[in-house]
CSV table of C-alpha atoms and ligand atoms in Angstrom, one decimal:
chain,number,residue,atom,x,y,z
A,1,MET,CA,-45.1,192.1,172.2
A,2,VAL,CA,-47.2,194.5,170.2
A,3,ASP,CA,-50.3,196.1,171.6
A,4,ILE,CA,-53.0,195.0,169.2
A,5,ASN,CA,-56.5,193.6,169.9
A,6,TRP,CA,-56.5,190.8,167.4
A,7,ASP,CA,-60.2,190.3,167.7
A,8,GLU,CA,-60.9,193.8,166.4
A,9,LEU,CA,-58.8,193.8,163.3
A,10,GLY,CA,-60.5,195.3,160.2
A,11,PHE,CA,-58.8,196.5,157.1
A,12,ASP,CA,-57.2,199.6,158.4
A,13,PHE,CA,-53.7,201.0,158.3
A,14,ILE,CA,-51.6,200.3,161.4
A,15,PRO,CA,-47.9,201.2,161.3
A,16,THR,CA,-45.5,198.2,161.8
A,17,ASP,CA,-41.8,198.1,162.7
A,18,LYS,CA,-39.9,197.6,159.4
A,19,MET,CA,-40.2,197.9,155.7
A,20,PHE,CA,-38.0,196.9,152.8
A,21,ILE,CA,-36.7,199.5,150.3
A,22,SER,CA,-34.7,199.3,147.1
A,23,LYS,CA,-34.0,202.0,144.6
A,24,ALA,CA,-33.1,202.0,140.9
A,25,ASP,CA,-31.8,204.4,138.3
A,26,ALA,CA,-33.7,205.0,135.0
A,27,SER,CA,-32.4,201.7,133.5
A,28,GLY,CA,-33.7,199.6,136.4
A,29,ASN,CA,-30.5,198.7,138.2
A,30,TYR,CA,-32.1,198.1,141.6
A,31,ASP,CA,-29.7,198.2,144.5
A,32,GLU,CA,-29.6,195.2,146.9
A,33,GLY,CA,-32.2,196.7,149.1
A,34,LYS,CA,-32.5,196.6,152.8
A,35,VAL,CA,-34.9,196.3,155.7
A,36,VAL,CA,-35.2,199.7,157.4
A,37,PRO,CA,-37.5,201.1,160.2
A,38,PHE,CA,-40.9,201.8,158.8
A,39,GLY,CA,-41.4,205.5,158.2
A,40,ASN,CA,-42.1,208.3,155.9
A,41,ILE,CA,-40.1,208.7,152.7
A,42,GLU,CA,-39.0,211.9,151.1
A,43,LEU,CA,-40.1,212.7,147.5
A,44,SER,CA,-39.6,215.7,145.2
A,45,PRO,CA,-42.9,217.5,144.5
A,46,ALA,CA,-41.9,216.8,140.8
A,47,ALA,CA,-41.8,213.0,141.4
A,48,CYS,CA,-43.2,211.2,138.4
A,49,VAL,CA,-45.6,209.1,140.6
A,50,LEU,CA,-47.1,212.3,142.2
A,51,ASN,CA,-47.6,214.1,138.8
A,52,TYR,CA,-48.3,211.3,136.4
A,53,GLY,CA,-49.3,208.3,138.5
A,54,GLN,CA,-46.4,206.1,137.4
A,55,GLY,CA,-46.9,203.5,140.1
A,56,VAL,CA,-48.0,199.9,140.6
A,57,PHE,CA,-48.6,197.7,143.7
A,58,GLU,CA,-49.4,194.2,144.9
A,59,GLY,CA,-51.4,192.7,147.7
A,60,MET,CA,-50.7,189.4,149.4
A,61,LYS,CA,-51.0,187.9,152.9
A,62,ALA,CA,-48.8,186.0,155.4
A,63,GLN,CA,-50.6,184.0,158.0
A,64,ARG,CA,-49.9,181.6,160.9
A,65,THR,CA,-50.8,177.9,160.7
A,66,LYS,CA,-52.2,176.1,163.7
A,67,ASP,CA,-48.7,174.9,164.6
A,68,GLY,CA,-47.3,178.4,164.4
A,69,LYS,CA,-45.6,178.3,161.0
A,70,ILE,CA,-45.6,181.5,158.9
A,71,VAL,CA,-47.0,180.9,155.4
A,72,LEU,CA,-47.4,182.8,152.1
A,73,PHE,CA,-49.7,181.8,149.2
A,74,ARG,CA,-48.2,181.7,145.7
A,75,PRO,CA,-45.9,184.7,146.3
A,76,LEU,CA,-44.0,184.3,143.0
A,77,GLU,CA,-47.3,184.9,141.2
A,78,ASN,CA,-47.5,188.3,142.8
A,79,GLY,CA,-43.9,189.0,141.8
A,80,LYS,CA,-44.6,188.1,138.2
A,81,ARG,CA,-47.8,190.2,138.1
A,82,MET,CA,-45.9,193.2,139.5
A,83,LYS,CA,-43.4,192.7,136.7
A,84,GLU,CA,-46.2,192.7,134.1
A,85,SER,CA,-47.9,195.7,135.7
A,86,ALA,CA,-44.6,197.6,135.8
A,87,GLU,CA,-43.9,196.9,132.2
A,88,ARG,CA,-47.3,198.4,131.2
A,89,LEU,CA,-46.4,201.6,133.0
A,90,ALA,CA,-42.8,201.8,131.6
A,91,ILE,CA,-41.4,201.0,135.1
A,92,PRO,CA,-38.2,198.9,135.0
A,93,PRO,CA,-39.5,195.6,136.6
A,94,TYR,CA,-38.2,194.3,139.9
A,95,ASP,CA,-37.0,190.8,139.6
A,96,PRO,CA,-39.9,188.4,140.7
A,97,GLU,CA,-37.5,186.1,142.6
A,98,LYS,CA,-36.0,189.0,144.5
A,99,PHE,CA,-39.5,190.3,145.1
A,100,VAL,CA,-40.3,187.1,147.0
A,101,GLU,CA,-37.1,187.4,149.0
A,102,ALA,CA,-37.9,191.0,149.9
A,103,VAL,CA,-41.4,190.0,150.9
A,104,LYS,CA,-40.1,187.2,153.1
A,105,ALA,CA,-37.5,189.5,154.8
A,106,THR,CA,-40.2,192.1,155.5
A,107,VAL,CA,-42.6,189.5,157.0
A,108,LEU,CA,-39.9,188.1,159.2
A,109,ALA,CA,-38.8,191.6,160.4
A,110,ASN,CA,-42.4,192.2,161.4
A,111,LYS,CA,-43.2,188.7,162.9
A,112,ASP,CA,-44.8,190.1,166.0
A,113,TYR,CA,-47.5,191.7,163.9
A,114,ILE,CA,-48.7,188.5,162.3
A,115,PRO,CA,-52.1,187.7,164.0
A,116,PRO,CA,-52.4,184.4,165.8
A,117,TYR,CA,-53.9,181.4,163.9
A,118,LYS,CA,-57.4,182.3,162.5
A,119,LYS,CA,-57.3,185.8,163.9
A,120,GLY,CA,-56.4,187.5,160.6
A,121,SER,CA,-53.3,187.9,158.4
A,122,LEU,CA,-50.4,190.1,157.8
A,123,TYR,CA,-51.3,192.0,154.7
A,124,ILE,CA,-48.3,192.6,152.5
A,125,ARG,CA,-48.2,195.7,150.3
A,126,PRO,CA,-45.3,195.9,147.8
A,127,ILE,CA,-45.3,199.2,145.9
A,128,LEU,CA,-43.1,200.3,142.9
A,129,PHE,CA,-43.1,203.8,141.6
A,130,GLY,CA,-41.3,206.5,139.7
A,131,SER,CA,-39.7,208.5,142.5
A,132,GLY,CA,-37.5,210.7,140.3
A,133,ALA,CA,-38.3,214.4,139.5
A,134,ILE,CA,-39.5,215.1,136.0
A,135,LEU,CA,-41.5,217.7,134.3
A,136,GLY,CA,-42.4,216.5,130.8
A,137,VAL,CA,-44.6,213.4,130.6
A,138,ALA,CA,-42.0,210.7,130.4
A,139,PRO,CA,-40.8,207.7,132.5
A,140,SER,CA,-39.1,208.7,135.8
A,141,PRO,CA,-35.3,208.9,136.1
A,142,GLU,CA,-35.5,207.0,139.4
A,143,TYR,CA,-37.6,204.2,140.9
A,144,THR,CA,-38.4,203.0,144.4
A,145,PHE,CA,-39.6,199.6,145.5
A,146,ILE,CA,-41.0,199.3,149.0
A,147,VAL,CA,-42.6,196.4,150.9
A,148,PHE,CA,-44.6,197.3,154.0
A,149,VAL,CA,-47.0,195.2,156.0
A,150,VAL,CA,-50.2,195.7,158.1
A,151,PRO,CA,-52.1,193.2,160.3
A,152,VAL,CA,-55.6,192.9,159.0
A,153,GLY,CA,-58.9,191.1,159.7
A,154,PRO,CA,-61.7,190.7,157.1
A,155,TYR,CA,-61.9,193.2,154.2
A,156,TYR,CA,-65.7,193.4,154.2
A,157,LYS,CA,-67.3,194.0,157.5
A,158,GLU,CA,-69.7,191.2,156.7
A,159,GLY,CA,-66.8,188.7,157.0
A,160,PHE,CA,-67.7,185.3,155.4
A,161,ASN,CA,-71.3,186.4,155.1
A,162,PRO,CA,-73.1,187.3,151.9
A,163,ILE,CA,-72.6,190.9,150.7
A,164,LYS,CA,-74.8,193.1,148.6
A,165,LEU,CA,-73.4,194.4,145.3
A,166,GLU,CA,-74.6,196.9,142.8
A,167,ILE,CA,-73.9,196.8,139.0
A,168,ILE,CA,-73.2,200.4,138.0
A,169,LYS,CA,-73.6,201.9,134.6
A,170,ASN,CA,-72.3,205.5,135.1
A,171,TYR,CA,-68.7,204.6,135.6
A,172,HIS,CA,-66.2,202.2,134.1
A,173,ARG,CA,-63.1,200.8,135.9
A,174,ALA,CA,-61.0,200.3,132.8
A,175,ALA,CA,-61.1,200.5,129.0
A,176,PRO,CA,-60.0,198.1,126.3
A,177,LYS,CA,-56.3,198.6,125.7
A,178,GLY,CA,-56.0,200.7,128.9
A,179,THR,CA,-54.4,199.7,132.2
A,180,GLY,CA,-57.1,197.5,133.7
A,181,ALA,CA,-55.0,194.3,133.6
A,182,ALA,CA,-52.2,196.1,135.5
A,183,LYS,CA,-52.3,196.8,139.2
A,184,ALA,CA,-51.8,200.4,138.4
A,185,ILE,CA,-52.4,202.9,141.2
A,186,GLY,CA,-54.5,205.1,139.0
A,187,ASN,CA,-57.1,202.4,138.4
A,188,TYR,CA,-58.0,202.6,142.1
A,189,ALA,CA,-58.1,206.5,142.2
A,190,GLY,CA,-60.8,206.3,139.4
A,191,SER,CA,-62.8,203.8,141.5
A,192,LEU,CA,-63.2,206.1,144.5
A,193,VAL,CA,-66.2,208.1,143.4
A,194,PRO,CA,-68.2,205.1,142.1
A,195,GLY,CA,-67.2,203.1,145.2
A,196,LYS,CA,-68.3,205.9,147.5
A,197,LEU,CA,-71.7,206.4,145.7
A,198,THR,CA,-72.4,202.6,145.8
A,199,LYS,CA,-71.5,202.4,149.5
A,200,SER,CA,-73.6,205.4,150.4
A,201,LYS,CA,-76.6,203.3,149.1
A,202,GLY,CA,-75.7,200.5,151.5
A,203,PHE,CA,-73.9,198.2,149.1
A,204,ALA,CA,-70.6,196.6,150.0
A,205,GLN,CA,-69.0,197.3,146.6
A,206,GLU,CA,-69.7,198.1,142.9
A,207,VAL,CA,-69.7,195.7,140.0
A,208,TYR,CA,-68.3,197.1,136.7
A,209,LEU,CA,-69.5,196.4,133.2
A,210,ASP,CA,-67.2,196.4,130.2
A,211,ALA,CA,-66.5,199.8,128.7
A,212,LYS,CA,-67.0,198.9,125.1
A,213,ASN,CA,-70.4,197.2,125.1
A,214,GLU,CA,-71.6,198.1,128.5
A,215,LYS,CA,-73.0,194.7,128.7
A,216,TYR,CA,-70.6,192.2,130.2
A,217,ILE,CA,-69.5,191.8,133.8
A,218,GLU,CA,-65.9,192.9,134.3
A,219,GLU,CA,-65.2,192.6,138.0
A,220,VAL,CA,-66.1,193.9,141.5
A,221,GLY,CA,-64.3,197.0,142.9
A,222,THR,CA,-61.4,195.1,144.3
A,223,ALA,CA,-62.1,191.4,143.5
A,224,ASN,CA,-62.9,189.1,140.6
A,225,PHE,CA,-66.5,187.9,140.0
A,226,PHE,CA,-67.8,184.3,139.9
A,227,CYS,CA,-71.3,182.9,139.6
A,228,VAL,CA,-72.9,179.5,139.2
A,229,VAL,CA,-75.5,179.1,136.5
A,230,ASP,CA,-77.1,175.7,135.7
A,231,GLY,CA,-74.3,174.0,137.7
A,232,VAL,CA,-71.5,175.7,135.6
A,233,LEU,CA,-69.0,178.0,137.3
A,234,LEU,CA,-68.8,181.2,135.2
A,235,THR,CA,-66.2,184.0,135.5
A,236,PRO,CA,-65.4,186.8,133.1
A,237,ARG,CA,-62.6,185.9,130.7
A,238,LEU,CA,-59.5,188.0,131.0
A,239,THR,CA,-60.1,190.6,128.3
A,240,GLY,CA,-57.2,192.9,129.1
A,241,SER,CA,-59.2,195.3,131.2
A,242,ILE,CA,-59.7,192.9,134.1
A,243,LEU,CA,-57.1,192.3,136.8
A,244,PRO,CA,-55.9,188.7,136.5
A,245,GLY,CA,-56.4,187.7,140.1
A,246,ILE,CA,-54.3,185.0,141.7
A,247,THR,CA,-57.2,183.9,143.8
A,248,ARG,CA,-59.3,183.7,140.7
A,249,LYS,CA,-56.7,181.5,139.0
A,250,SER,CA,-56.5,179.2,142.1
A,251,VAL,CA,-60.3,179.0,142.4
A,252,ILE,CA,-60.7,178.0,138.7
A,253,GLN,CA,-58.2,175.2,139.2
A,254,LEU,CA,-59.8,174.0,142.5
A,255,ALA,CA,-63.3,174.0,141.0
A,256,LYS,CA,-62.1,171.9,138.1
A,257,ASP,CA,-59.7,169.5,139.9
A,258,LYS,CA,-61.4,169.1,143.3
A,259,LEU,CA,-65.1,169.7,142.6
A,260,GLY,CA,-65.1,168.3,139.0
A,261,MET,CA,-67.0,171.4,137.9
A,262,THR,CA,-67.1,172.8,134.4
A,263,VAL,CA,-65.6,176.3,134.5
A,264,GLU,CA,-66.3,178.7,131.7
A,265,GLU,CA,-64.2,181.9,131.4
A,266,LYS,CA,-66.3,183.9,129.0
A,267,ASP,CA,-68.2,187.2,128.4
A,268,ILE,CA,-71.0,187.2,130.9
A,269,PRO,CA,-73.9,189.5,130.0
A,270,TYR,CA,-75.1,191.0,133.2
A,271,GLU,CA,-78.6,189.6,132.8
A,272,GLU,CA,-77.2,186.1,132.9
A,273,THR,CA,-76.0,186.7,136.5
A,274,PHE,CA,-79.5,187.3,137.6
A,275,LYS,CA,-80.2,183.5,137.1
A,276,SER,CA,-77.3,182.5,139.3
A,277,SER,CA,-77.9,179.8,142.0
A,278,GLU,CA,-75.0,181.4,143.9
A,279,ALA,CA,-72.3,184.0,143.3
A,280,PHE,CA,-69.1,185.1,145.0
A,281,CYS,CA,-66.0,187.3,144.5
A,282,THR,CA,-62.4,186.5,145.0
A,283,GLY,CA,-59.2,188.4,146.0
A,284,THR,CA,-56.4,188.5,148.4
A,285,ALA,CA,-58.2,190.9,150.7
A,286,ALA,CA,-61.6,189.4,149.9
A,287,VAL,CA,-60.5,185.8,150.0
A,288,ILE,CA,-63.8,184.2,148.8
A,289,THR,CA,-66.7,186.4,149.7
A,290,PRO,CA,-70.3,185.2,149.0
A,291,ILE,CA,-72.6,187.6,147.1
A,292,GLY,CA,-76.1,187.5,148.6
A,293,SER,CA,-77.6,189.8,146.0
A,294,ILE,CA,-76.9,192.0,143.0
A,295,THR,CA,-78.9,195.2,142.4
A,296,PHE,CA,-79.3,196.6,138.9
A,297,GLU,CA,-81.3,199.7,138.2
A,298,GLU,CA,-82.9,199.6,141.6
A,299,LYS,CA,-84.0,195.9,141.3
A,300,GLU,CA,-82.4,193.5,143.6
A,301,TYR,CA,-81.7,189.9,142.5
A,302,ILE,CA,-81.2,187.6,145.5
A,303,PHE,CA,-79.1,184.4,145.2
A,304,ASN,CA,-79.7,181.3,147.3
A,305,ASP,CA,-82.0,183.1,149.7
A,306,PHE,CA,-79.1,185.3,150.7
A,307,LYS,CA,-77.3,182.3,152.2
A,308,VAL,CA,-73.8,180.9,151.5
A,309,GLY,CA,-74.1,178.5,148.5
A,310,PRO,CA,-72.7,175.0,148.5
A,311,VAL,CA,-70.1,175.7,145.8
A,312,THR,CA,-69.0,178.9,147.5
A,313,GLN,CA,-68.6,177.0,150.8
A,314,LYS,CA,-66.7,174.1,149.3
A,315,LEU,CA,-64.3,176.4,147.4
A,316,TYR,CA,-63.8,178.5,150.5
A,317,ASP,CA,-63.0,175.5,152.6
A,318,LEU,CA,-60.6,174.2,150.0
A,319,LEU,CA,-58.8,177.5,149.4
A,320,VAL,CA,-58.5,178.4,153.1
A,321,GLY,CA,-57.6,174.9,154.0
A,322,ILE,CA,-54.7,174.9,151.6
A,323,GLN,CA,-53.6,178.4,152.6
A,324,ARG,CA,-53.5,177.3,156.3
A,325,MET,CA,-51.7,173.9,155.4
A,326,GLU,CA,-54.7,171.9,156.6
A,327,ILE,CA,-55.4,170.3,153.3
A,328,ASP,CA,-52.9,168.6,151.2
A,329,ASP,CA,-51.3,171.2,148.9
A,330,SER,CA,-50.6,169.1,145.8
A,331,TYR,CA,-49.9,172.3,143.9
A,332,ASN,CA,-47.1,173.6,146.1
A,333,TRP,CA,-49.0,176.9,146.4
A,334,VAL,CA,-48.0,177.5,150.0
A,335,GLU,CA,-44.5,178.6,151.1
A,336,VAL,CA,-43.3,178.5,154.6
A,337,VAL,CA,-41.2,181.6,155.6
A,338,LYS,CA,-38.2,180.8,157.8
B,1,PLP,N1,-59.5,192.8,140.9
B,1,PLP,C1,-59.1,193.9,141.5
B,1,PLP,C2,-59.5,195.2,140.9
B,1,PLP,C3,-58.3,193.8,142.7
B,1,PLP,O1,-57.8,194.9,143.2
B,1,PLP,C4,-57.9,192.6,143.2
B,1,PLP,C5,-57.1,192.5,144.4
B,1,PLP,O2,-55.9,192.3,144.3
B,1,PLP,C6,-58.4,191.4,142.5
B,1,PLP,C7,-59.2,191.6,141.4
B,1,PLP,C8,-58.0,190.0,143.0
B,1,PLP,O3,-56.7,189.7,142.8
B,1,PLP,P1,-55.9,188.7,143.7
B,1,PLP,O4,-56.8,187.5,143.8
B,1,PLP,O5,-54.7,188.4,143.0
B,1,PLP,O6,-55.7,189.4,145.0
B,2,COI,C1,-56.1,192.9,147.4
B,2,COI,O1,-57.0,192.1,147.4
B,2,COI,O2,-54.9,192.7,147.8
B,2,COI,C2,-56.3,194.3,146.9
B,2,COI,O3,-55.4,194.8,146.4
B,2,COI,C3,-57.6,194.9,147.1
B,2,COI,C4,-57.6,196.3,147.7
B,2,COI,C5,-57.3,196.3,149.1
B,2,COI,C6,-56.8,197.3,146.9
């Protein structure tokens, strides 16, 4: 067995045993791929990904149910999103169905690293990038698809407790017609400075406004944004510069179907969020994380006395219940890995 203290897992890199790797030529003829020992890879200093950032990734989780099954949540959705992200960056897409097979093979090859029930998850990180050498700015002559995994606990140190966020005005995450809707590696490089500044002031993460009007909420550093105003669940509409989260999509459906709520996907002026009765953010890593307050220009707006709100709690229980196969999954969102 592996030597890991499951009670102390955070969101940190830990090497595991195996990874999946497949390579393609410029036209995207991916080889069959195989599970190999986890380890470093060799790249030319002229690799397109190193020079021009031609790379995309995904994030998903495998976890154990109470009776020990290994489950994935909507893996084909991640495969489809990786295809869309790849197409935006001129990367020949990896077939979404094969993506799911590769993910399952990698999870099974690292079974011992899946935390026990309720102790965390096995975070799955598929990456796809231009690995060929090139000098002029053009698509890579070769591509590499890798899936590796890392056991993780909560993404925010607060766990399922309200976090403090700050709306920032000096930086944007993405621009109209840019790469914001793709899970492009460069989007995250650009968020490092604003993320660091915000965290140095004691906030968990930054909230971005739209780049055109500097008025509407886009998303949180690594999660989508939701708030409840006058009993309606609001979330920014997908404008093309927001990442279309799979958790976001699932939460919208659960709120409508199971809580009978009105959900509006719309442009949300930042001032409107100050009136929220509760707010939360969603993501694979973040799951559903309650937002206790939002600070804008030094003024803090507190939601629900900094306590987890009733809608947030119900949606969390529903989502996590389905993910752990403890609530009837009428949507067939959960896949058992065998
Ligand atoms: N927005 C950003 C910028 C993200 O990095 C993520 C995480 O993947 C999300 C939103 C949430 O997406 P998902 O729910 O598919 O994990
Ligand atoms: C995820 O939620 O999977 C993310 O990608 C967020 C972050 C760790 C990049």
